[in-house]
Amino acid sequence: MGTDLSCFSARIQVDPYHAPYLPDGGRLLSMLVVGYHAAFATGPRPGTPIAVFDRLPNRTLVQGTAALALVRVEYATEITTVAPDGGSEISWAPDPFGIGLPEFGWRLVPAQHTGGRWVIAHGCWAAGGRQGVLPRSLTTQVPGAPTVVTVHEHDPRTGNRWPST
């Protein structure tokens, strides 16, 4: 008897803004969202561990499944202030120039199971014109998570998408 993974699956759709510019991708699948990671100032590096969602089936049940991690990036700019004595002080500001930068950014990035744990997949990942629609079962586990999140599964160097790279 199989395990129902629908409560951990994001339905993938073409971003309506980019739809006129993208080739017809055919059937868009759902992808398994295995966990969550909160990052500060920049996106997480490959190999960064992911906090796995409660009640996610064990590794054997999800083997071979294309997996993603929900990532929240708290945007901030490093500000270095030089003191008269030559020393410096570093502080962080969410929008130091008052131009309306967002405080948080959300994305789905490729994840892989390595060394007995889930981590951000190795590679260079960019937004590729697709979105993941998250089920309520996931958005309730991550306070503040939006229902629709940009998917960063496109490798800009090769043009391939996760997991085909």
Short mmCIF file of N, CA and C in Angstrom, two decimals:
data_model
loop_
_atom_site.label_atom_id
_atom_site.label_comp_id
_atom_site.label_asym_id
_atom_site.label_seq_id
_atom_site.Cartn_x
_atom_site.Cartn_y
_atom_site.Cartn_z
N MET A 1 0.84 -1.18 0.00
CA MET A 1 0.00 0.00 0.00
C MET A 1 0.88 1.24 0.00
N GLY A 2 0.67 2.15 -0.96
CA GLY A 2 1.47 3.36 -1.09
C GLY A 2 1.04 4.44 -0.10
N THR A 3 1.94 5.35 0.14
CA THR A 3 1.67 6.47 1.01
C THR A 3 1.18 7.64 0.18
N ASP A 4 0.17 8.37 0.67
CA ASP A 4 -0.35 9.53 -0.02
C ASP A 4 0.61 10.70 0.17
N LEU A 5 1.24 11.13 -0.92
CA LEU A 5 2.20 12.23 -0.86
C LEU A 5 1.57 13.56 -1.25
N SER A 6 0.27 13.61 -1.50
CA SER A 6 -0.36 14.84 -1.99
C SER A 6 -0.23 15.99 -1.00
N CYS A 7 -0.17 15.70 0.31
CA CYS A 7 -0.05 16.79 1.28
C CYS A 7 1.36 17.38 1.29
N PHE A 8 2.31 16.76 0.57
CA PHE A 8 3.67 17.27 0.46
C PHE A 8 4.01 17.67 -0.98
N SER A 9 3.01 17.70 -1.85
CA SER A 9 3.26 17.96 -3.27
C SER A 9 2.84 19.37 -3.67
N ALA A 10 3.70 20.03 -4.43
CA ALA A 10 3.39 21.33 -5.01
C ALA A 10 3.01 21.08 -6.47
N ARG A 11 1.89 21.63 -6.87
CA ARG A 11 1.47 21.53 -8.26
C ARG A 11 2.24 22.59 -9.05
N ILE A 12 2.94 22.18 -10.10
CA ILE A 12 3.77 23.09 -10.88
C ILE A 12 2.94 23.67 -12.02
N GLN A 13 3.03 24.99 -12.16
CA GLN A 13 2.31 25.68 -13.23
C GLN A 13 3.23 26.72 -13.86
N VAL A 14 2.91 27.13 -15.08
CA VAL A 14 3.66 28.19 -15.75
C VAL A 14 3.26 29.51 -15.12
N ASP A 15 4.24 30.35 -14.84
CA ASP A 15 3.98 31.68 -14.30
C ASP A 15 3.20 32.46 -15.35
N PRO A 16 1.99 32.96 -15.04
CA PRO A 16 1.19 33.66 -16.05
C PRO A 16 1.91 34.85 -16.68
N TYR A 17 2.80 35.49 -15.95
CA TYR A 17 3.54 36.63 -16.48
C TYR A 17 4.50 36.20 -17.59
N HIS A 18 5.09 35.00 -17.43
CA HIS A 18 6.07 34.52 -18.40
C HIS A 18 5.48 33.60 -19.46
N ALA A 19 4.25 33.21 -19.33
CA ALA A 19 3.62 32.24 -20.24
C ALA A 19 3.76 32.61 -21.72
N PRO A 20 3.57 33.87 -22.12
CA PRO A 20 3.69 34.17 -23.56
C PRO A 20 5.10 33.98 -24.12
N TYR A 21 6.10 33.94 -23.25
CA TYR A 21 7.49 33.87 -23.71
C TYR A 21 8.11 32.49 -23.59
N LEU A 22 7.41 31.56 -22.95
CA LEU A 22 7.96 30.23 -22.74
C LEU A 22 7.41 29.25 -23.77
N PRO A 23 8.24 28.31 -24.20
CA PRO A 23 7.73 27.28 -25.10
C PRO A 23 6.74 26.40 -24.35
N ASP A 24 5.85 25.78 -25.08
CA ASP A 24 4.89 24.89 -24.45
C ASP A 24 5.64 23.76 -23.76
N GLY A 25 5.54 23.70 -22.45
CA GLY A 25 6.27 22.69 -21.69
C GLY A 25 5.54 21.38 -21.59
N GLY A 26 4.41 21.25 -22.25
CA GLY A 26 3.65 20.01 -22.15
C GLY A 26 3.04 19.88 -20.76
N ARG A 27 2.95 18.65 -20.31
CA ARG A 27 2.34 18.35 -19.01
C ARG A 27 3.27 18.79 -17.88
N LEU A 28 2.75 19.60 -16.96
CA LEU A 28 3.52 20.02 -15.81
C LEU A 28 3.15 19.12 -14.63
N LEU A 29 4.15 18.63 -13.97
CA LEU A 29 3.96 17.66 -12.90
C LEU A 29 3.89 18.32 -11.54
N SER A 30 3.58 17.51 -10.54
CA SER A 30 3.71 17.93 -9.16
C SER A 30 5.08 17.47 -8.68
N MET A 31 5.63 18.22 -7.74
CA MET A 31 6.90 17.85 -7.16
C MET A 31 6.76 17.78 -5.65
N LEU A 32 7.52 16.88 -5.06
CA LEU A 32 7.49 16.68 -3.63
C LEU A 32 8.27 17.79 -2.93
N VAL A 33 7.65 18.44 -1.94
CA VAL A 33 8.32 19.46 -1.14
C VAL A 33 8.70 18.78 0.17
N VAL A 34 10.00 18.60 0.39
CA VAL A 34 10.46 17.78 1.51
C VAL A 34 10.71 18.55 2.79
N GLY A 35 10.95 19.85 2.68
CA GLY A 35 11.27 20.60 3.90
C GLY A 35 11.41 22.08 3.65
N TYR A 36 11.99 22.74 4.65
CA TYR A 36 12.03 24.19 4.69
C TYR A 36 13.40 24.66 5.16
N HIS A 37 13.82 25.81 4.65
CA HIS A 37 15.06 26.43 5.13
C HIS A 37 14.87 27.94 5.12
N ALA A 38 15.29 28.59 6.21
CA ALA A 38 15.26 30.05 6.30
C ALA A 38 16.68 30.56 6.13
N ALA A 39 16.87 31.49 5.20
CA ALA A 39 18.19 32.04 4.92
C ALA A 39 18.18 33.54 5.21
N PHE A 40 19.38 34.08 5.45
CA PHE A 40 19.50 35.50 5.73
C PHE A 40 20.39 36.16 4.68
N ALA A 41 19.91 37.23 4.11
CA ALA A 41 20.61 38.09 3.16
C ALA A 41 20.77 37.49 1.77
N THR A 42 21.14 36.24 1.65
CA THR A 42 21.29 35.59 0.34
C THR A 42 20.69 34.19 0.40
N GLY A 43 20.47 33.61 -0.76
CA GLY A 43 19.95 32.25 -0.81
C GLY A 43 20.94 31.25 -0.25
N PRO A 44 20.47 30.08 0.17
CA PRO A 44 21.37 29.07 0.75
C PRO A 44 22.29 28.46 -0.30
N ARG A 45 23.43 28.02 0.16
CA ARG A 45 24.41 27.38 -0.71
C ARG A 45 24.05 25.90 -0.90
N PRO A 46 24.49 25.29 -1.99
CA PRO A 46 24.28 23.85 -2.18
C PRO A 46 24.85 23.06 -1.00
N GLY A 47 24.14 22.03 -0.61
CA GLY A 47 24.58 21.20 0.51
C GLY A 47 24.05 21.66 1.86
N THR A 48 23.32 22.78 1.89
CA THR A 48 22.75 23.28 3.14
C THR A 48 21.64 22.33 3.59
N PRO A 49 21.66 21.89 4.86
CA PRO A 49 20.61 20.99 5.35
C PRO A 49 19.23 21.66 5.37
N ILE A 50 18.22 20.83 5.21
CA ILE A 50 16.82 21.28 5.19
C ILE A 50 16.11 20.70 6.40
N ALA A 51 15.26 21.50 7.03
CA ALA A 51 14.40 21.00 8.11
C ALA A 51 13.25 20.23 7.45
N VAL A 52 13.21 18.94 7.62
CA VAL A 52 12.22 18.09 6.96
C VAL A 52 10.85 18.28 7.60
N PHE A 53 9.81 18.29 6.77
CA PHE A 53 8.45 18.46 7.26
C PHE A 53 8.02 17.26 8.11
N ASP A 54 7.18 17.54 9.08
CA ASP A 54 6.61 16.48 9.92
C ASP A 54 5.82 15.49 9.07
N ARG A 55 5.95 14.23 9.40
CA ARG A 55 5.20 13.13 8.78
C ARG A 55 5.58 12.87 7.33
N LEU A 56 6.74 13.40 6.88
CA LEU A 56 7.20 13.07 5.53
C LEU A 56 7.61 11.61 5.52
N PRO A 57 7.19 10.84 4.52
CA PRO A 57 7.57 9.42 4.47
C PRO A 57 9.08 9.25 4.46
N ASN A 58 9.53 8.07 4.84
CA ASN A 58 10.97 7.83 4.89
C ASN A 58 11.58 7.81 3.50
N ARG A 59 12.87 7.76 3.44
CA ARG A 59 13.62 7.86 2.19
C ARG A 59 13.21 6.84 1.14
N THR A 60 12.91 5.61 1.55
CA THR A 60 12.59 4.58 0.57
C THR A 60 11.30 4.88 -0.18
N LEU A 61 10.39 5.60 0.46
CA LEU A 61 9.13 5.91 -0.21
C LEU A 61 9.26 7.04 -1.22
N VAL A 62 10.26 7.89 -1.06
CA VAL A 62 10.40 9.03 -1.96
C VAL A 62 11.59 8.89 -2.91
N GLN A 63 12.23 7.75 -2.92
CA GLN A 63 13.38 7.53 -3.80
C GLN A 63 12.95 7.71 -5.25
N GLY A 64 13.73 8.46 -6.00
CA GLY A 64 13.42 8.69 -7.41
C GLY A 64 12.41 9.79 -7.65
N THR A 65 11.91 10.40 -6.60
CA THR A 65 10.95 11.48 -6.74
C THR A 65 11.69 12.81 -6.86
N ALA A 66 11.25 13.67 -7.76
CA ALA A 66 11.85 15.00 -7.86
C ALA A 66 11.43 15.78 -6.63
N ALA A 67 12.40 16.25 -5.87
CA ALA A 67 12.13 16.90 -4.59
C ALA A 67 12.56 18.36 -4.60
N LEU A 68 11.81 19.17 -3.88
CA LEU A 68 12.11 20.59 -3.74
C LEU A 68 12.12 20.95 -2.26
N ALA A 69 12.78 22.06 -1.94
CA ALA A 69 12.76 22.61 -0.58
C ALA A 69 12.17 24.01 -0.66
N LEU A 70 11.33 24.34 0.30
CA LEU A 70 10.77 25.68 0.41
C LEU A 70 11.79 26.54 1.15
N VAL A 71 12.20 27.64 0.53
CA VAL A 71 13.23 28.50 1.11
C VAL A 71 12.67 29.91 1.29
N ARG A 72 12.91 30.46 2.48
CA ARG A 72 12.58 31.86 2.75
C ARG A 72 13.89 32.61 2.91
N VAL A 73 14.05 33.68 2.13
CA VAL A 73 15.25 34.51 2.23
C VAL A 73 14.83 35.84 2.83
N GLU A 74 15.43 36.18 3.97
CA GLU A 74 15.20 37.48 4.59
C GLU A 74 16.23 38.43 3.98
N TYR A 75 15.76 39.29 3.09
CA TYR A 75 16.67 40.19 2.39
C TYR A 75 17.19 41.27 3.32
N ALA A 76 18.48 41.51 3.26
CA ALA A 76 19.11 42.56 4.05
C ALA A 76 20.39 42.99 3.34
N THR A 77 20.76 44.22 3.58
CA THR A 77 21.97 44.78 2.99
C THR A 77 22.97 45.05 4.10
N GLU A 78 24.20 44.61 3.89
CA GLU A 78 25.26 44.86 4.86
C GLU A 78 25.70 46.32 4.76
N ILE A 79 25.76 46.98 5.90
CA ILE A 79 26.19 48.37 5.95
C ILE A 79 27.42 48.44 6.85
N THR A 80 28.52 48.91 6.27
CA THR A 80 29.76 49.05 7.04
C THR A 80 29.98 50.52 7.33
N THR A 81 30.09 50.84 8.61
CA THR A 81 30.33 52.21 9.04
C THR A 81 31.76 52.30 9.55
N VAL A 82 32.51 53.26 9.03
CA VAL A 82 33.89 53.46 9.44
C VAL A 82 33.92 54.51 10.55
N ALA A 83 34.54 54.14 11.67
CA ALA A 83 34.65 55.05 12.81
C ALA A 83 35.84 55.98 12.61
N PRO A 84 35.84 57.14 13.30
CA PRO A 84 36.96 58.08 13.17
C PRO A 84 38.32 57.47 13.53
N ASP A 85 38.31 56.45 14.40
CA ASP A 85 39.58 55.84 14.80
C ASP A 85 40.06 54.78 13.79
N GLY A 86 39.36 54.62 12.69
CA GLY A 86 39.75 53.67 11.66
C GLY A 86 39.08 52.31 11.78
N GLY A 87 38.43 52.06 12.90
CA GLY A 87 37.70 50.80 13.07
C GLY A 87 36.42 50.82 12.24
N SER A 88 35.78 49.70 12.17
CA SER A 88 34.53 49.65 11.41
C SER A 88 33.49 48.84 12.19
N GLU A 89 32.25 49.14 11.87
CA GLU A 89 31.11 48.44 12.49
C GLU A 89 30.19 47.98 11.37
N ILE A 90 29.77 46.74 11.46
CA ILE A 90 28.87 46.18 10.45
C ILE A 90 27.47 46.06 11.03
N SER A 91 26.49 46.51 10.25
CA SER A 91 25.08 46.36 10.63
C SER A 91 24.32 45.91 9.38
N TRP A 92 23.08 45.49 9.59
CA TRP A 92 22.25 45.01 8.49
C TRP A 92 20.95 45.80 8.48
N ALA A 93 20.48 46.13 7.28
CA ALA A 93 19.22 46.87 7.14
C ALA A 93 18.39 46.23 6.04
N PRO A 94 17.06 46.10 6.26
CA PRO A 94 16.22 45.45 5.25
C PRO A 94 16.04 46.30 3.98
N ASP A 95 15.99 47.60 4.08
CA ASP A 95 15.81 48.48 2.93
C ASP A 95 16.51 49.80 3.23
N PRO A 96 17.84 49.81 3.22
CA PRO A 96 18.57 50.99 3.68
C PRO A 96 18.36 52.24 2.84
N PHE A 97 17.95 52.11 1.59
CA PHE A 97 17.79 53.27 0.73
C PHE A 97 16.33 53.68 0.56
N GLY A 98 15.42 52.98 1.21
CA GLY A 98 14.00 53.32 1.16
C GLY A 98 13.38 53.21 -0.22
N ILE A 99 13.76 52.19 -0.99
CA ILE A 99 13.23 52.05 -2.36
C ILE A 99 12.17 50.97 -2.47
N GLY A 100 11.73 50.44 -1.35
CA GLY A 100 10.64 49.47 -1.37
C GLY A 100 11.05 48.04 -1.63
N LEU A 101 12.25 47.66 -1.22
CA LEU A 101 12.68 46.27 -1.38
C LEU A 101 11.82 45.37 -0.50
N PRO A 102 11.53 44.15 -0.97
CA PRO A 102 10.75 43.25 -0.13
C PRO A 102 11.57 42.77 1.06
N GLU A 103 10.89 42.51 2.17
CA GLU A 103 11.59 42.02 3.35
C GLU A 103 11.94 40.54 3.22
N PHE A 104 11.03 39.78 2.63
CA PHE A 104 11.24 38.34 2.47
C PHE A 104 11.02 37.94 1.02
N GLY A 105 11.76 36.93 0.60
CA GLY A 105 11.56 36.32 -0.70
C GLY A 105 11.34 34.82 -0.48
N TRP A 106 10.49 34.23 -1.28
CA TRP A 106 10.20 32.80 -1.16
C TRP A 106 10.52 32.12 -2.47
N ARG A 107 11.04 30.90 -2.40
CA ARG A 107 11.33 30.12 -3.60
C ARG A 107 11.32 28.63 -3.27
N LEU A 108 11.13 27.85 -4.30
CA LEU A 108 11.29 26.40 -4.20
C LEU A 108 12.56 26.06 -4.95
N VAL A 109 13.46 25.35 -4.30
CA VAL A 109 14.74 24.98 -4.91
C VAL A 109 14.90 23.46 -4.87
N PRO A 110 15.68 22.90 -5.79
CA PRO A 110 15.89 21.45 -5.80
C PRO A 110 16.54 20.96 -4.50
N ALA A 111 16.11 19.78 -4.08
CA ALA A 111 16.65 19.14 -2.88
C ALA A 111 17.05 17.71 -3.24
N GLN A 112 18.04 17.21 -2.52
CA GLN A 112 18.45 15.83 -2.73
C GLN A 112 18.77 15.19 -1.39
N HIS A 113 18.61 13.87 -1.37
CA HIS A 113 18.86 13.11 -0.15
C HIS A 113 20.29 12.59 -0.24
N THR A 114 21.16 13.11 0.64
CA THR A 114 22.57 12.73 0.64
C THR A 114 23.05 12.55 2.06
N GLY A 115 23.81 11.51 2.29
CA GLY A 115 24.40 11.30 3.62
C GLY A 115 23.37 11.14 4.72
N GLY A 116 22.21 10.58 4.39
CA GLY A 116 21.18 10.34 5.40
C GLY A 116 20.33 11.54 5.75
N ARG A 117 20.42 12.62 4.95
CA ARG A 117 19.59 13.80 5.23
C ARG A 117 19.27 14.53 3.92
N TRP A 118 18.27 15.39 3.98
CA TRP A 118 17.89 16.20 2.85
C TRP A 118 18.70 17.49 2.87
N VAL A 119 19.22 17.88 1.69
CA VAL A 119 20.00 19.11 1.55
C VAL A 119 19.60 19.84 0.27
N ILE A 120 19.99 21.12 0.17
CA ILE A 120 19.81 21.86 -1.07
C ILE A 120 20.69 21.19 -2.12
N ALA A 121 20.12 20.92 -3.28
CA ALA A 121 20.84 20.20 -4.33
C ALA A 121 22.03 21.01 -4.85
N HIS A 122 23.05 20.27 -5.25
CA HIS A 122 24.24 20.92 -5.81
C HIS A 122 23.93 21.40 -7.22
N GLY A 123 24.45 22.55 -7.55
CA GLY A 123 24.22 23.14 -8.86
C GLY A 123 23.91 24.61 -8.72
N CYS A 124 23.68 25.23 -9.83
CA CYS A 124 23.34 26.66 -9.89
C CYS A 124 21.88 26.74 -10.34
N TRP A 125 21.01 27.31 -9.52
CA TRP A 125 19.58 27.28 -9.82
C TRP A 125 19.01 28.69 -9.95
N ALA A 126 18.26 28.89 -11.02
CA ALA A 126 17.62 30.18 -11.27
C ALA A 126 16.14 29.96 -11.52
N ALA A 127 15.38 31.04 -11.41
CA ALA A 127 13.95 30.96 -11.71
C ALA A 127 13.79 30.66 -13.20
N GLY A 128 12.87 29.77 -13.51
CA GLY A 128 12.71 29.35 -14.90
C GLY A 128 11.33 29.58 -15.46
N GLY A 129 10.55 30.48 -14.87
CA GLY A 129 9.23 30.78 -15.40
C GLY A 129 8.13 29.86 -14.92
N ARG A 130 8.39 29.07 -13.88
CA ARG A 130 7.36 28.19 -13.33
C ARG A 130 7.12 28.53 -11.87
N GLN A 131 5.95 28.15 -11.40
CA GLN A 131 5.55 28.37 -10.02
C GLN A 131 5.09 27.07 -9.41
N GLY A 132 5.21 26.99 -8.09
CA GLY A 132 4.67 25.86 -7.35
C GLY A 132 3.49 26.34 -6.52
N VAL A 133 2.37 25.66 -6.64
CA VAL A 133 1.20 25.98 -5.83
C VAL A 133 1.21 25.03 -4.65
N LEU A 134 1.39 25.59 -3.45
CA LEU A 134 1.55 24.78 -2.24
C LEU A 134 0.20 24.44 -1.62
N PRO A 135 0.06 23.21 -1.14
CA PRO A 135 -1.18 22.84 -0.45
C PRO A 135 -1.19 23.45 0.96
N ARG A 136 -2.35 23.57 1.52
CA ARG A 136 -2.52 24.13 2.86
C ARG A 136 -1.72 23.35 3.90
N SER A 137 -1.58 22.05 3.70
CA SER A 137 -0.84 21.23 4.66
C SER A 137 0.61 21.68 4.79
N LEU A 138 1.18 22.32 3.77
CA LEU A 138 2.54 22.84 3.85
C LEU A 138 2.57 24.28 4.34
N THR A 139 1.67 25.11 3.87
CA THR A 139 1.69 26.51 4.28
C THR A 139 1.38 26.68 5.77
N THR A 140 0.67 25.73 6.36
CA THR A 140 0.42 25.83 7.80
C THR A 140 1.64 25.41 8.61
N GLN A 141 2.53 24.60 8.03
CA GLN A 141 3.75 24.21 8.74
C GLN A 141 4.82 25.30 8.69
N VAL A 142 4.71 26.23 7.73
CA VAL A 142 5.67 27.33 7.60
C VAL A 142 4.89 28.64 7.67
N PRO A 143 4.82 29.25 8.85
CA PRO A 143 4.07 30.50 9.00
C PRO A 143 4.55 31.57 8.03
N GLY A 144 3.60 32.21 7.38
CA GLY A 144 3.92 33.29 6.44
C GLY A 144 4.18 32.83 5.03
N ALA A 145 4.23 31.53 4.79
CA ALA A 145 4.51 31.03 3.44
C ALA A 145 3.34 31.35 2.52
N PRO A 146 3.64 31.85 1.33
CA PRO A 146 2.57 32.12 0.37
C PRO A 146 2.07 30.83 -0.27
N THR A 147 0.95 30.90 -0.93
CA THR A 147 0.38 29.73 -1.60
C THR A 147 1.09 29.45 -2.91
N VAL A 148 1.53 30.50 -3.61
CA VAL A 148 2.21 30.35 -4.89
C VAL A 148 3.64 30.86 -4.75
N VAL A 149 4.61 30.01 -5.13
CA VAL A 149 6.02 30.32 -4.94
C VAL A 149 6.77 30.06 -6.25
N THR A 150 7.72 30.94 -6.57
CA THR A 150 8.55 30.75 -7.77
C THR A 150 9.44 29.52 -7.61
N VAL A 151 9.54 28.75 -8.67
CA VAL A 151 10.39 27.55 -8.65
C VAL A 151 11.74 27.91 -9.28
N HIS A 152 12.81 27.70 -8.53
CA HIS A 152 14.17 27.95 -9.01
C HIS A 152 14.81 26.59 -9.31
N GLU A 153 14.45 26.01 -10.47
CA GLU A 153 14.95 24.70 -10.83
C GLU A 153 15.59 24.68 -12.20
N HIS A 154 15.93 25.85 -12.70
CA HIS A 154 16.50 25.99 -14.03
C HIS A 154 18.01 26.24 -13.91
N ASP A 155 18.81 25.43 -14.59
CA ASP A 155 20.26 25.63 -14.58
C ASP A 155 20.60 26.57 -15.74
N PRO A 156 21.00 27.82 -15.45
CA PRO A 156 21.24 28.78 -16.53
C PRO A 156 22.44 28.42 -17.41
N ARG A 157 23.35 27.59 -16.92
CA ARG A 157 24.52 27.21 -17.73
C ARG A 157 24.18 26.17 -18.78
N THR A 158 23.31 25.22 -18.42
CA THR A 158 22.99 24.14 -19.36
C THR A 158 21.62 24.27 -19.99
N GLY A 159 20.72 25.06 -19.37
CA GLY A 159 19.37 25.18 -19.87
C GLY A 159 18.45 24.06 -19.38
N ASN A 160 18.99 23.12 -18.63
CA ASN A 160 18.19 21.99 -18.13
C ASN A 160 17.42 22.38 -16.87
N ARG A 161 16.39 21.61 -16.62
CA ARG A 161 15.59 21.79 -15.41
C ARG A 161 15.85 20.61 -14.47
N TRP A 162 15.66 20.85 -13.18
CA TRP A 162 15.74 19.79 -12.19
C TRP A 162 14.59 18.84 -12.43
N PRO A 163 14.72 17.57 -12.37
CA PRO A 163 15.88 16.75 -12.01
C PRO A 163 16.63 16.22 -13.21
N SER A 164 16.45 16.79 -14.39
CA SER A 164 17.08 16.23 -15.60
C SER A 164 18.54 16.61 -15.74
N THR A 165 19.07 17.47 -14.86
CA THR A 165 20.46 17.90 -15.00
C THR A 165 21.42 16.85 -14.50
#
